[in-house]
Coordinates of C-alpha atoms in Angstrom, one line a residue:
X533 CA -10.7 42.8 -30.5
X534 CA -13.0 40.7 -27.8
X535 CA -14.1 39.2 -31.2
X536 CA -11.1 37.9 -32.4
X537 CA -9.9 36.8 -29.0
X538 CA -13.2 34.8 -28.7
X539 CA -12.6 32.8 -32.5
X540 CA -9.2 32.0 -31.2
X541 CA -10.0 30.5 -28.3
X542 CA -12.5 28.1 -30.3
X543 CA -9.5 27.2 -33.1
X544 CA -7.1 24.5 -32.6
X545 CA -3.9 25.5 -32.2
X546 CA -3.3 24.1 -35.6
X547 CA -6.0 26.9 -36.6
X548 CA -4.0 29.7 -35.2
X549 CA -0.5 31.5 -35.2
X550 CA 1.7 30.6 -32.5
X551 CA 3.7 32.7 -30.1
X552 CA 7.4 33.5 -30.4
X553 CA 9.4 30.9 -28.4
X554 CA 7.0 28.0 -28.3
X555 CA 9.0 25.6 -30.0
X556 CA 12.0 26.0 -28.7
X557 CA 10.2 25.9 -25.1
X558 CA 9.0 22.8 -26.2
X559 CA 12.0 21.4 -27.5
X560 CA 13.9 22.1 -24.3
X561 CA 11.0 20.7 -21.8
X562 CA 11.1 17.9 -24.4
X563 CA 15.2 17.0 -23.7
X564 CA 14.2 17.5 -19.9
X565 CA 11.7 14.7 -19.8
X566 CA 14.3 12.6 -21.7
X567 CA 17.1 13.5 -18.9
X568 CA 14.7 13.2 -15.9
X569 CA 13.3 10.0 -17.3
X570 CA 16.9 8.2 -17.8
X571 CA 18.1 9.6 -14.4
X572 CA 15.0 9.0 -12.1
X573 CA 14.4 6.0 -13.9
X574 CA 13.9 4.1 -10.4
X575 CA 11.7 7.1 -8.7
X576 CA 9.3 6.4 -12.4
X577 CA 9.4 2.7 -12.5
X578 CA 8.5 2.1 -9.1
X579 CA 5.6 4.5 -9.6
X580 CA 4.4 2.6 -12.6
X581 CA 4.7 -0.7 -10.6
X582 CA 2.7 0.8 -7.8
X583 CA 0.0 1.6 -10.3
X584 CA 0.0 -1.4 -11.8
X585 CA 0.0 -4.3 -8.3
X586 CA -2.4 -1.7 -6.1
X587 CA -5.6 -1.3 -7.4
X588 CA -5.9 2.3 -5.1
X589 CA -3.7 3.8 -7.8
X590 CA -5.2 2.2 -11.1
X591 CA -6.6 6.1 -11.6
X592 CA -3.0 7.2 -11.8
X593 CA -3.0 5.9 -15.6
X594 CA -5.1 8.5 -16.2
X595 CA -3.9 11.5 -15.0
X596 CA -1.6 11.9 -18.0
X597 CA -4.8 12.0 -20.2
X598 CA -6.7 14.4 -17.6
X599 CA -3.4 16.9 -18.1
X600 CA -4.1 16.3 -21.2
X601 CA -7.1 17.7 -21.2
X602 CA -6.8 20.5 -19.0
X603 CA -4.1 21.5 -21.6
X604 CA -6.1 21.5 -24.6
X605 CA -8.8 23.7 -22.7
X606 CA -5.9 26.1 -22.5
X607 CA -4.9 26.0 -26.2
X608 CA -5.5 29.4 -26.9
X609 CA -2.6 30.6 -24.5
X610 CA -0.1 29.0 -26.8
X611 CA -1.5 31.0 -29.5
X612 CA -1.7 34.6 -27.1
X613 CA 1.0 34.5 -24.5
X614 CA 4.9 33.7 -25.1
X615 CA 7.2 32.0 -23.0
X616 CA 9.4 33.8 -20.9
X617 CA 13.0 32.0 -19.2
X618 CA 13.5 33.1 -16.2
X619 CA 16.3 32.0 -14.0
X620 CA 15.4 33.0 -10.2
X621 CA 13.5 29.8 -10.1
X622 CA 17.0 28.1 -10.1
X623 CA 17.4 29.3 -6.3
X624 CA 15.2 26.5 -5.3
X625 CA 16.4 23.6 -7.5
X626 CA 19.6 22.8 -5.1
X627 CA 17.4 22.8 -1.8
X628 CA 14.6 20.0 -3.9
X629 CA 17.6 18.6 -5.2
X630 CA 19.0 18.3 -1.7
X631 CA 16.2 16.9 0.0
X632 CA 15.8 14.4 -2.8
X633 CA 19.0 12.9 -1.5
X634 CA 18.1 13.1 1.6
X635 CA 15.1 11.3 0.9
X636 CA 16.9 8.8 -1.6
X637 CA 19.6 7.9 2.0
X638 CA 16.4 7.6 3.8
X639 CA 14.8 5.3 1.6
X640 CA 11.5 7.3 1.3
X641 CA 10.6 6.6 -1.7
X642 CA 7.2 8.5 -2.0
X643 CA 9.1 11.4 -1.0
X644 CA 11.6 11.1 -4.0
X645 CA 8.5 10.7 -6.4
X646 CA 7.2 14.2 -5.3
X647 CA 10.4 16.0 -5.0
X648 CA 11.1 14.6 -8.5
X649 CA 7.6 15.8 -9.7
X650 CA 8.6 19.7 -8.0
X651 CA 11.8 19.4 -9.6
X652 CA 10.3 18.9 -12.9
X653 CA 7.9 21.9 -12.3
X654 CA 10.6 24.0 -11.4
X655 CA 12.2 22.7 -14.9
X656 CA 8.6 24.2 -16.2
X657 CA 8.1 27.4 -14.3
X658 CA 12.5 28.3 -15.9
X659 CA 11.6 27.5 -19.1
X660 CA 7.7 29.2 -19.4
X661 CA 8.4 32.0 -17.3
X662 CA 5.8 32.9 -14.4
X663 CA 3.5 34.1 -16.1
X664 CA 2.4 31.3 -18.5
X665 CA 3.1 28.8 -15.9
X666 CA 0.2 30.8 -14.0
X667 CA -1.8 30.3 -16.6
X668 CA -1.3 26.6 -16.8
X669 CA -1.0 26.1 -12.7
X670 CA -4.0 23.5 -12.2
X671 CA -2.8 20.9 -15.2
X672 CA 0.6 21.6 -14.1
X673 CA -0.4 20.7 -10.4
X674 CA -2.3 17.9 -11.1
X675 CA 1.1 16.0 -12.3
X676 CA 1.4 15.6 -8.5
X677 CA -1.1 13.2 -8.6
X678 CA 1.1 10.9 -10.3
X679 CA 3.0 10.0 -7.1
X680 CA 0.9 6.9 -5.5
X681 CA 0.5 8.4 -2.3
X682 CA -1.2 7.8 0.6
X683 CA -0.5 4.4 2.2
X684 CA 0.3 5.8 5.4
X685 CA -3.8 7.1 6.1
X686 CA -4.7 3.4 6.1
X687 CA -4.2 2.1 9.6
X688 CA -6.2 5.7 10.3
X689 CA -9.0 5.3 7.6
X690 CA -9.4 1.4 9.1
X691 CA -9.9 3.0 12.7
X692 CA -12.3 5.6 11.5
X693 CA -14.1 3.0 9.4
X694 CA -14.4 0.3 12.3
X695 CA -15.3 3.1 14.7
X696 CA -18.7 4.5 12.2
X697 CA -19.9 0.9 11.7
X698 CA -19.6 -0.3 15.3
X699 CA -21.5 3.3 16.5
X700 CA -24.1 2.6 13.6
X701 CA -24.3 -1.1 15.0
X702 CA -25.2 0.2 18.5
X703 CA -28.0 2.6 17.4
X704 CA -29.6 -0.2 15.9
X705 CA -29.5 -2.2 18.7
X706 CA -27.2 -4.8 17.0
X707 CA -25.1 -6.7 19.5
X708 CA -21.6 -6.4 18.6
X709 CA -18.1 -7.0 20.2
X710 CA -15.2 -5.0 18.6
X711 CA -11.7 -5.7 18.9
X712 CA -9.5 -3.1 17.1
X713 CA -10.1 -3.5 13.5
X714 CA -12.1 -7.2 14.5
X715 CA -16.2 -6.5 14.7
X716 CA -18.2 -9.2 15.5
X717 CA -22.4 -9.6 15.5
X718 CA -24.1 -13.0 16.3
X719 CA -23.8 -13.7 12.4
X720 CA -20.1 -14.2 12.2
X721 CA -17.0 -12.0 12.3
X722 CA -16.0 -9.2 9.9
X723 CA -12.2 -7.7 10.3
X724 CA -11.9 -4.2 8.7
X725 CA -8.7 -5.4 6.7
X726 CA -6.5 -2.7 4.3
X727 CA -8.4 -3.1 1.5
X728 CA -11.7 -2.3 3.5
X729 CA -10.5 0.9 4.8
X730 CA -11.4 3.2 1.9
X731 CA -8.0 4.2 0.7
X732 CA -9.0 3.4 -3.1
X733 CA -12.4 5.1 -2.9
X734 CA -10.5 8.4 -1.1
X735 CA -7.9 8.9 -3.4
X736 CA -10.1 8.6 -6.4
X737 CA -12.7 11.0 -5.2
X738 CA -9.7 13.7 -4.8
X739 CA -8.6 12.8 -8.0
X740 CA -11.8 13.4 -9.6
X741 CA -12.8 16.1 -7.0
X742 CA -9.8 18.0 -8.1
X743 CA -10.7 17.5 -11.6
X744 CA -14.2 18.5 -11.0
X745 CA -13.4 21.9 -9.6
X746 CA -10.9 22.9 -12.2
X747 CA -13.1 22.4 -15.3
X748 CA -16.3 23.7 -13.4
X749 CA -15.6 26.7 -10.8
X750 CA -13.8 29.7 -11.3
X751 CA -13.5 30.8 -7.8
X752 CA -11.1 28.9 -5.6
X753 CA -13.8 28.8 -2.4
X754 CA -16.2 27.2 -4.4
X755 CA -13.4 24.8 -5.8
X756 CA -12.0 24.4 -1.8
X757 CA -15.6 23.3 -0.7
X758 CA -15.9 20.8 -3.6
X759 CA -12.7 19.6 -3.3
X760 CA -13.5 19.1 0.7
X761 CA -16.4 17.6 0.4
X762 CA -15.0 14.8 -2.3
X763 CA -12.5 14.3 1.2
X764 CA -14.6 14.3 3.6
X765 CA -17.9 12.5 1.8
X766 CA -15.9 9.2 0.7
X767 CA -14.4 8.5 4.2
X768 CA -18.1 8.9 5.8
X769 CA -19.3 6.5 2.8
X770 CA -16.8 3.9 3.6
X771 CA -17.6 3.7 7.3
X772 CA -21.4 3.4 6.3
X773 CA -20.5 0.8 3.2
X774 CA -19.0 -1.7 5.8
X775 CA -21.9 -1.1 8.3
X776 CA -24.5 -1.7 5.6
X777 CA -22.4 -5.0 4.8
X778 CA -22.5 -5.9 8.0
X779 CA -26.6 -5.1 8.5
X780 CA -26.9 -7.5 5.7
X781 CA -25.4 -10.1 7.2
X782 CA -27.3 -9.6 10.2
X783 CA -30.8 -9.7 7.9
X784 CA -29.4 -12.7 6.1
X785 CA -28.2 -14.2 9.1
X786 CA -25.3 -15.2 7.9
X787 CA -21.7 -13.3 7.5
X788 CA -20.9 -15.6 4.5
X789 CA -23.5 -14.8 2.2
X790 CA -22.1 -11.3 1.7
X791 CA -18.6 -11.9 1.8
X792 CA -18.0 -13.0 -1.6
X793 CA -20.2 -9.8 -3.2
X794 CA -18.7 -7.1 -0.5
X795 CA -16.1 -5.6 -3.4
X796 CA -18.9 -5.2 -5.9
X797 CA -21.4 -3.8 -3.3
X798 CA -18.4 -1.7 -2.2
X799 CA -17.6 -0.1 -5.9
X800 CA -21.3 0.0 -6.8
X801 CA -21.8 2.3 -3.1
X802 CA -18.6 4.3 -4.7
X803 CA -20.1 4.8 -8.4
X804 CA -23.1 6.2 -6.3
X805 CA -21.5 8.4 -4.1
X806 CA -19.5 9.9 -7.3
X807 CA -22.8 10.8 -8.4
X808 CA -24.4 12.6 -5.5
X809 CA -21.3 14.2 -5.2
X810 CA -21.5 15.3 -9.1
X811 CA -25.5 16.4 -8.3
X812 CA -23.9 18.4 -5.1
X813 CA -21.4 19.7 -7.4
X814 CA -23.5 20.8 -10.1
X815 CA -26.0 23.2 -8.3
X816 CA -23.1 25.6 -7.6
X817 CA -21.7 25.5 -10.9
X818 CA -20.0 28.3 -13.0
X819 CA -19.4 29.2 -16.6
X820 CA -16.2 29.2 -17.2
X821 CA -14.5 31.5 -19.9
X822 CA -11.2 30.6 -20.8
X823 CA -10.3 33.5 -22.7
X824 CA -7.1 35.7 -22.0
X825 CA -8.1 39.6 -22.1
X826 CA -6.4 41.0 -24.9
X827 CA -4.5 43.6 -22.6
X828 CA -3.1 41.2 -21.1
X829 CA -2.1 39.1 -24.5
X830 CA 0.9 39.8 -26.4
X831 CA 3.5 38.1 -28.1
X832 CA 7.0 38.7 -27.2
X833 CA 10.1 36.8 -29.0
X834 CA 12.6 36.2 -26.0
X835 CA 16.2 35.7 -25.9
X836 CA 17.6 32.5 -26.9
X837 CA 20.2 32.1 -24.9
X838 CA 17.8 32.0 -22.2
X839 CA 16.3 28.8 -23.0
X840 CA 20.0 27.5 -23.9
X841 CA 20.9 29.1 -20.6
X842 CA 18.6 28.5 -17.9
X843 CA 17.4 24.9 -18.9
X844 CA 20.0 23.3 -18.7
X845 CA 20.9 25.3 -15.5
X846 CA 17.8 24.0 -14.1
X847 CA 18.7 20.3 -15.2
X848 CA 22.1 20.4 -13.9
X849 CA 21.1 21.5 -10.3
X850 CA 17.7 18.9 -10.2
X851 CA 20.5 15.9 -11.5
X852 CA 23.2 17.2 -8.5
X853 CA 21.4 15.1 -5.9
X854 CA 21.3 11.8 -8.0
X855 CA 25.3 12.9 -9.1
X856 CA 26.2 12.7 -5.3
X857 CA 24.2 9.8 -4.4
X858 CA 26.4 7.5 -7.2
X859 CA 29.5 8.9 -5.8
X860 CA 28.1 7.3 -2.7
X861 CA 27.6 4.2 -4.2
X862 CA 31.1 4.1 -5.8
X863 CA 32.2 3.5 -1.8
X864 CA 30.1 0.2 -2.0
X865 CA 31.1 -1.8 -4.5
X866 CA 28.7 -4.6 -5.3
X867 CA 30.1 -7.6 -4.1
X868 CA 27.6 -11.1 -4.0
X869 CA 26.4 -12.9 -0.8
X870 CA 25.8 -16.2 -2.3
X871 CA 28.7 -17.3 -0.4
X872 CA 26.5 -16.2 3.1
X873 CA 25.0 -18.7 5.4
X874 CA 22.6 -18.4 7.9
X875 CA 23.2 -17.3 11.7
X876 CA 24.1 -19.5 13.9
X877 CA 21.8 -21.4 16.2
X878 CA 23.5 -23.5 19.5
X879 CA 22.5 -26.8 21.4
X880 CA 19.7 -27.8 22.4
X881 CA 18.0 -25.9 19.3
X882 CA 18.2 -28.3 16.3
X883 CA 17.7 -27.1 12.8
X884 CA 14.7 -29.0 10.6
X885 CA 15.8 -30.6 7.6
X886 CA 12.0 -29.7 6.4
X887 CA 10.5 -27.3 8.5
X888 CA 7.1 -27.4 6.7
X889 CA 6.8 -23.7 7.5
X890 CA 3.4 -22.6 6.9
X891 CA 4.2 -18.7 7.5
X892 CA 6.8 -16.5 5.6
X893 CA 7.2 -12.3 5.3
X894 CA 6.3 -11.5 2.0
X895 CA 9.6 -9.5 1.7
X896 CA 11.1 -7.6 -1.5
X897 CA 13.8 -6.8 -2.9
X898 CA 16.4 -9.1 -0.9
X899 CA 20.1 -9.5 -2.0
X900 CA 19.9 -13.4 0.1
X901 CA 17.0 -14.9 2.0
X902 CA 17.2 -17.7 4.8
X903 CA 13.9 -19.7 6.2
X904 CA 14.7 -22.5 8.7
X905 CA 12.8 -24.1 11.0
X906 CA 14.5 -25.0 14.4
X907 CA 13.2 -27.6 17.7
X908 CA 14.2 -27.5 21.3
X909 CA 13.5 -30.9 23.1
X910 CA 10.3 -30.3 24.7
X911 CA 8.8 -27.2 22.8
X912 CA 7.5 -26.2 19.3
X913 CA 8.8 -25.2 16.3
X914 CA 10.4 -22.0 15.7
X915 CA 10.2 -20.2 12.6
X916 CA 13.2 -18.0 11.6
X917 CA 13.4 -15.5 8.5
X918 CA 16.8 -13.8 7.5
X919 CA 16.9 -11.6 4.5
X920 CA 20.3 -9.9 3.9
X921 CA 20.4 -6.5 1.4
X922 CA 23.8 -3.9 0.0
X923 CA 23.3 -0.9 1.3
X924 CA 23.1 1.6 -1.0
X925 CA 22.7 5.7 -1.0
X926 CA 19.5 4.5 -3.1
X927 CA 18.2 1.4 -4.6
X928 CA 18.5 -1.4 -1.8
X929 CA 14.8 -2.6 -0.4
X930 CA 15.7 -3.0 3.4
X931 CA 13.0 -0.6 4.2
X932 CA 10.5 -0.8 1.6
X933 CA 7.2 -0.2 3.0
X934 CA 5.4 -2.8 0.4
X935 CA 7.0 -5.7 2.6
X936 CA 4.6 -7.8 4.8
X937 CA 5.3 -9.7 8.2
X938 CA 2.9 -12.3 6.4
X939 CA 0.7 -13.4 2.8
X940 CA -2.5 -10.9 3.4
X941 CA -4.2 -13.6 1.6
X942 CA -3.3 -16.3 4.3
X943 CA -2.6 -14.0 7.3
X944 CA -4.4 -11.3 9.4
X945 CA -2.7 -9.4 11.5
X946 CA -4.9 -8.6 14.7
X947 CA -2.3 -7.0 16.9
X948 CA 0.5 -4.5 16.9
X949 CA 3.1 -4.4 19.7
X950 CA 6.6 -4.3 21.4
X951 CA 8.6 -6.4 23.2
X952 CA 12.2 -6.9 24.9
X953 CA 14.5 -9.8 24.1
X954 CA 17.5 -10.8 25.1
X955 CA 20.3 -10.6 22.2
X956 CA 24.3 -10.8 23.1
X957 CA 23.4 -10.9 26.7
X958 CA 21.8 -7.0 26.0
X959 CA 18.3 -6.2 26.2
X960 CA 16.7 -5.0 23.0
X961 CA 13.1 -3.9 21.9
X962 CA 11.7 -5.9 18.5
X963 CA 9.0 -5.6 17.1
X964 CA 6.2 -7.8 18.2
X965 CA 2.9 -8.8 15.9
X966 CA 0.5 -11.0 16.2
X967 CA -1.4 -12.8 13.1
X968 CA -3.8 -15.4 13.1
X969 CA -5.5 -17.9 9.7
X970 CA -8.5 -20.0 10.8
X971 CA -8.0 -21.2 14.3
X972 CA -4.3 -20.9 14.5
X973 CA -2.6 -17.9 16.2
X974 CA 1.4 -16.8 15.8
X975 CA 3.4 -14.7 17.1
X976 CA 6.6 -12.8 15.6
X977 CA 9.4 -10.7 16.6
X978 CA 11.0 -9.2 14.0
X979 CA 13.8 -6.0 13.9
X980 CA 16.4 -4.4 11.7
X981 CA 20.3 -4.6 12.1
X982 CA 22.3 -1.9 10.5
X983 CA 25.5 -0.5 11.2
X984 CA 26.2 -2.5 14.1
X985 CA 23.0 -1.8 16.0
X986 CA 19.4 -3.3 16.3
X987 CA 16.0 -1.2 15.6
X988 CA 12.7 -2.3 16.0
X989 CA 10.8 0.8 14.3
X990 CA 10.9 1.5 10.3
X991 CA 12.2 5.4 10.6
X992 CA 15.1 4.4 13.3
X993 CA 15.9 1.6 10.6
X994 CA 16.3 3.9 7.7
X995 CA 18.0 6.7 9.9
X996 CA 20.8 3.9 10.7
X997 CA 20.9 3.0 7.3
X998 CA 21.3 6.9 6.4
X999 CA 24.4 7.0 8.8
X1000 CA 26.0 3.8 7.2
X1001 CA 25.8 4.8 3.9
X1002 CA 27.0 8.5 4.6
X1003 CA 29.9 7.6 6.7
X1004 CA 30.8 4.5 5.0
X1005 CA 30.0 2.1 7.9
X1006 CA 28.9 -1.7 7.7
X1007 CA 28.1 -2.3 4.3
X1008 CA 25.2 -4.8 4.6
X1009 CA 22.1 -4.5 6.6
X1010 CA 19.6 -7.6 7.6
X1011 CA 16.0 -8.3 8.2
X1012 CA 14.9 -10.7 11.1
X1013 CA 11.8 -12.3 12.1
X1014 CA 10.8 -15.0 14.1
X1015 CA 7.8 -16.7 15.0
X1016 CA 6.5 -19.4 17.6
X1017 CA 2.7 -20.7 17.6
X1018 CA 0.4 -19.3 20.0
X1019 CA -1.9 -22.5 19.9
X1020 CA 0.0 -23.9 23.0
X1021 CA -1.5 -22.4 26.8
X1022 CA 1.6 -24.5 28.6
X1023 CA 4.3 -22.8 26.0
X1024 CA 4.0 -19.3 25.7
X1025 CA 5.3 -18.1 22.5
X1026 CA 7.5 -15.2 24.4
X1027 CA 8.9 -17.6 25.6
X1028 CA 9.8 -20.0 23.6
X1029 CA 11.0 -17.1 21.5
X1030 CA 12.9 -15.4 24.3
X1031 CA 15.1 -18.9 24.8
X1032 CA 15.5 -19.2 20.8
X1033 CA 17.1 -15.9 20.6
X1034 CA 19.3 -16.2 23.6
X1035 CA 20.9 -19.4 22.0
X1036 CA 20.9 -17.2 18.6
X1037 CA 24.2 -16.1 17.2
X1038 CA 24.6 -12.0 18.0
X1039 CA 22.8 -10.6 14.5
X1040 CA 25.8 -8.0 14.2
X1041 CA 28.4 -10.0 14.9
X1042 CA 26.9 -12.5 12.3
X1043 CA 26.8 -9.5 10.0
X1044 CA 30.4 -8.2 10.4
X1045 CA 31.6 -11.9 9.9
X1046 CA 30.3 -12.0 6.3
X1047 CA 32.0 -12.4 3.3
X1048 CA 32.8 -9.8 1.3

């Protein structure tokens, strides 16, 4: 018997008889990708387009090829074990379903992604039964990985980065001045930006730490120490990859030199610390066997009106969310704000027939956009940016988290803030940020209206937003920043901000004077 087990696990599927109820299992998981992937369509596209404009989530093309894999190691379970439907999985579909719609009025798109990933393995566990989705838990589980996650440890991974080099720089006697993520030596400056904080190298080394552990442990504490150490090893790698940049530079005497070469250096430090962490890995290695214990083997021909019964169940419950969400939609009937003009600005502010504006948000997703340029006698030139969206229970961009106060390529932010300003004769907090290019400094104010109120902060935005869509409230929501040079001692920019606002038209009353 041990034997035979043994040559089957060796022979392709192909080889080797199948188990009752494969191919109607796979049928049905087949029509279930179809469904989810005409219904989430927006949840999978903006996945894709993730993957394909952030080079931290270039990996996620192949974790469909790693399942892959995993899968085929597991062949010999198609061939031993049958599927078993089983409904009580159903009892969670309306709660994932539920907070997908949640997540959909919030506009938290990451958050859809993985509840539509757990929706889909719920979709799995009904249709394979427990005990086979057991058996093919880790490939199964990796399909999480296909959500690009993660952009909220950046502002953390740039602190914890700036934090190793400047320590490093100290116990080397280096003389350095740091300013939040802004480090400078003698040489020249260096600013931890996004793309130096690590995010890239981090995610890939779970990815393949993950990935690692599955194919060569069979324990799960010698896979939760590898898979810790490809979390904690890339985060201390980064921090010493930008303070050996920075050592250079101080050697070379000269920040320039290394600047152009710091992403190869960086992805070449990467490739090595994949390989320690592979040399690590390796000396704690198992033998793996694969094989299912005839005992526990056996083929079993179930029902079919279980798999006509419960997967469709399970696709009816997982598509309720998305049902009720386009019900909420049918309240807001698109309508077109080409007909919209800007807000209002009064006496002595004049508008600029060419502003010349040398800053812009790098916004998405906008139904309209305004950018004027406006000059009081006397004072600069102020910089206003309007961008007008639909609401919708899922599908407008009012919140995406992709949209920039500024070009990265042009811009650095070097400050994060609040402020109060004066709007309708009320005070209000907006958000206030300060970016700099080259010698010249700016400073913007920028907040959210929705449903007749202002927010300054992302998650009070989208909670508005929630409330307006659910309750059928103002219909349109708007985006709004302004910004004022900071190159001019005997003009503060709060200021001159603070007098262009006052002389603003009210944002919500702007709003609820639209056309519709």
């Amino acid at each position: 018997m041990t034997g035979l087990c043994s040559a089957l696990n060796r022979q392709p599927v192909a080889g080797v008889a199948v188990a009752p109820g494969w191919r109607p299992a796979l049928l049905f998981i087949g029509i279930a990708i179809l469904v989810f992937g005409i219904v989430f369509q927006r949840e999978i596209a903006g996945a894709v387009q993730v993957w394909i404009e952030s080079t931290a989530y270039t990996h996620c093309f192949l974790i469909i090829p790693l399942v892959g894999f995993l899968l085929w190691e597991r062949r010999a379970i198609i061939a031993m074990v049958s599927p078993s439907p089983t409904l009580w999985p159903l009892l969670a579909m309306p709660f994932l379903s539920g907070l997908w719609l949640i997540a959909a009025i919030l506009d938290i798109q990451e958050a859809c992604q993985i509840l539509l990933v757990a929706m889909f393995e719920v979709v799995l566990l009904v249709a394979l039964g427990p005990r086979v989705f057991r058996l093919f838990l880790a490939p199964l589980l990796f399909l999480f990985f296909l959500v690009p996650s993660g952009a909220f440890l950046v502002p953390t991974l740039q602190k914890i980065t700036a934090q190793i080099s400047v320590a490093g720089l100290e116990m080397l006697h280096i003389p350095v001045f740091s300013d939040g993520f802004m480090i400078e030596i003698p040489e020249g400056t260096f600013e931890v930006a996004e793309a130096c904080a690590g995010l890239r190298f981090l995610i890939a080394s779970i990815v393949f730490g993950c990935f690692f552990a599955v194919v060569m442990y069979q324990s799960a504490i010698r896979r939760a120490v590898f898979i810790t150490l490809s979390l904690v090893v890339p985060i201390a790698a980064n921090g010493m990859r930008a303070l050996g940049i920075i050592v250079l530079a101080h050697l070379e005497g000269s920040a320039a030199a290394v600047e152009a070469d710091h992403v190869l250096y960086g992805w070449f430090f990467f490739t090595l610390v994949i390989i320690i962490l592979i040399a690590i890995g390796m000396t704690f290695a198992q033998k793996i066997d694969r094989r299912i214990p005839m005992r526990s083997s056996g083929w079993s021909k179930p029902a079919a009106w279980r798999f006509a019964t419960a997967i469709p169940a399970a696709l009816l419950l997982a598509l309720a969310g998305p049902a009720y969400a386009a019900r909420l939609n049918a309240f807001y009937p698109p309508f077109s704000l080409a007909a919209a003009h800007a807000p209002l600005i009064a006496a002595p502010w004049q508008g600029l027939s060419d502003p010349a504006a040398d800053w812009h948000p790098a916004v998405y997703g906008a139904d309209r956009e305004f950018l004027d340029g406006f000059e009081e006698p006397g004072s600069g030139v102020i910089i206003r940016y309007v961008a007008l969206y639909q609401l919708r229970a899922g599908g407008d961009a009012l919140t995406k988290t992709g949209s920039r106060l500024a070009d990265d390529k042009r811009w650095h932010i070097t400050e994060y803030g609040r402020a109060e300003a004066v709007l309708d004769g009320k005070p209000v907090a907006v958000a206030s940020t300060q970016i700099v290019s080259g010698e010249h400094h700016r400073l913007v104010w920028s907040f959210y209206v929705v449903d007749g109120r202002i927010a300054a902060g992302l998650f009070e935005t989208k909670l508005l937003r929630a409330r307006a869509v659910l309750v059928d409230r103002e219909p349109v929501g708007a985006f709004v920043a302004i910004s004022a040079s900071m190159d001019d001692p005997k003009d503060p920019a709060e200021q001159q901000l603070s007098r262009f606002l006052t002389a603003s038209q009210p944002p919500t009353e702007y709003l609820a004077a639209l056309p519709r």
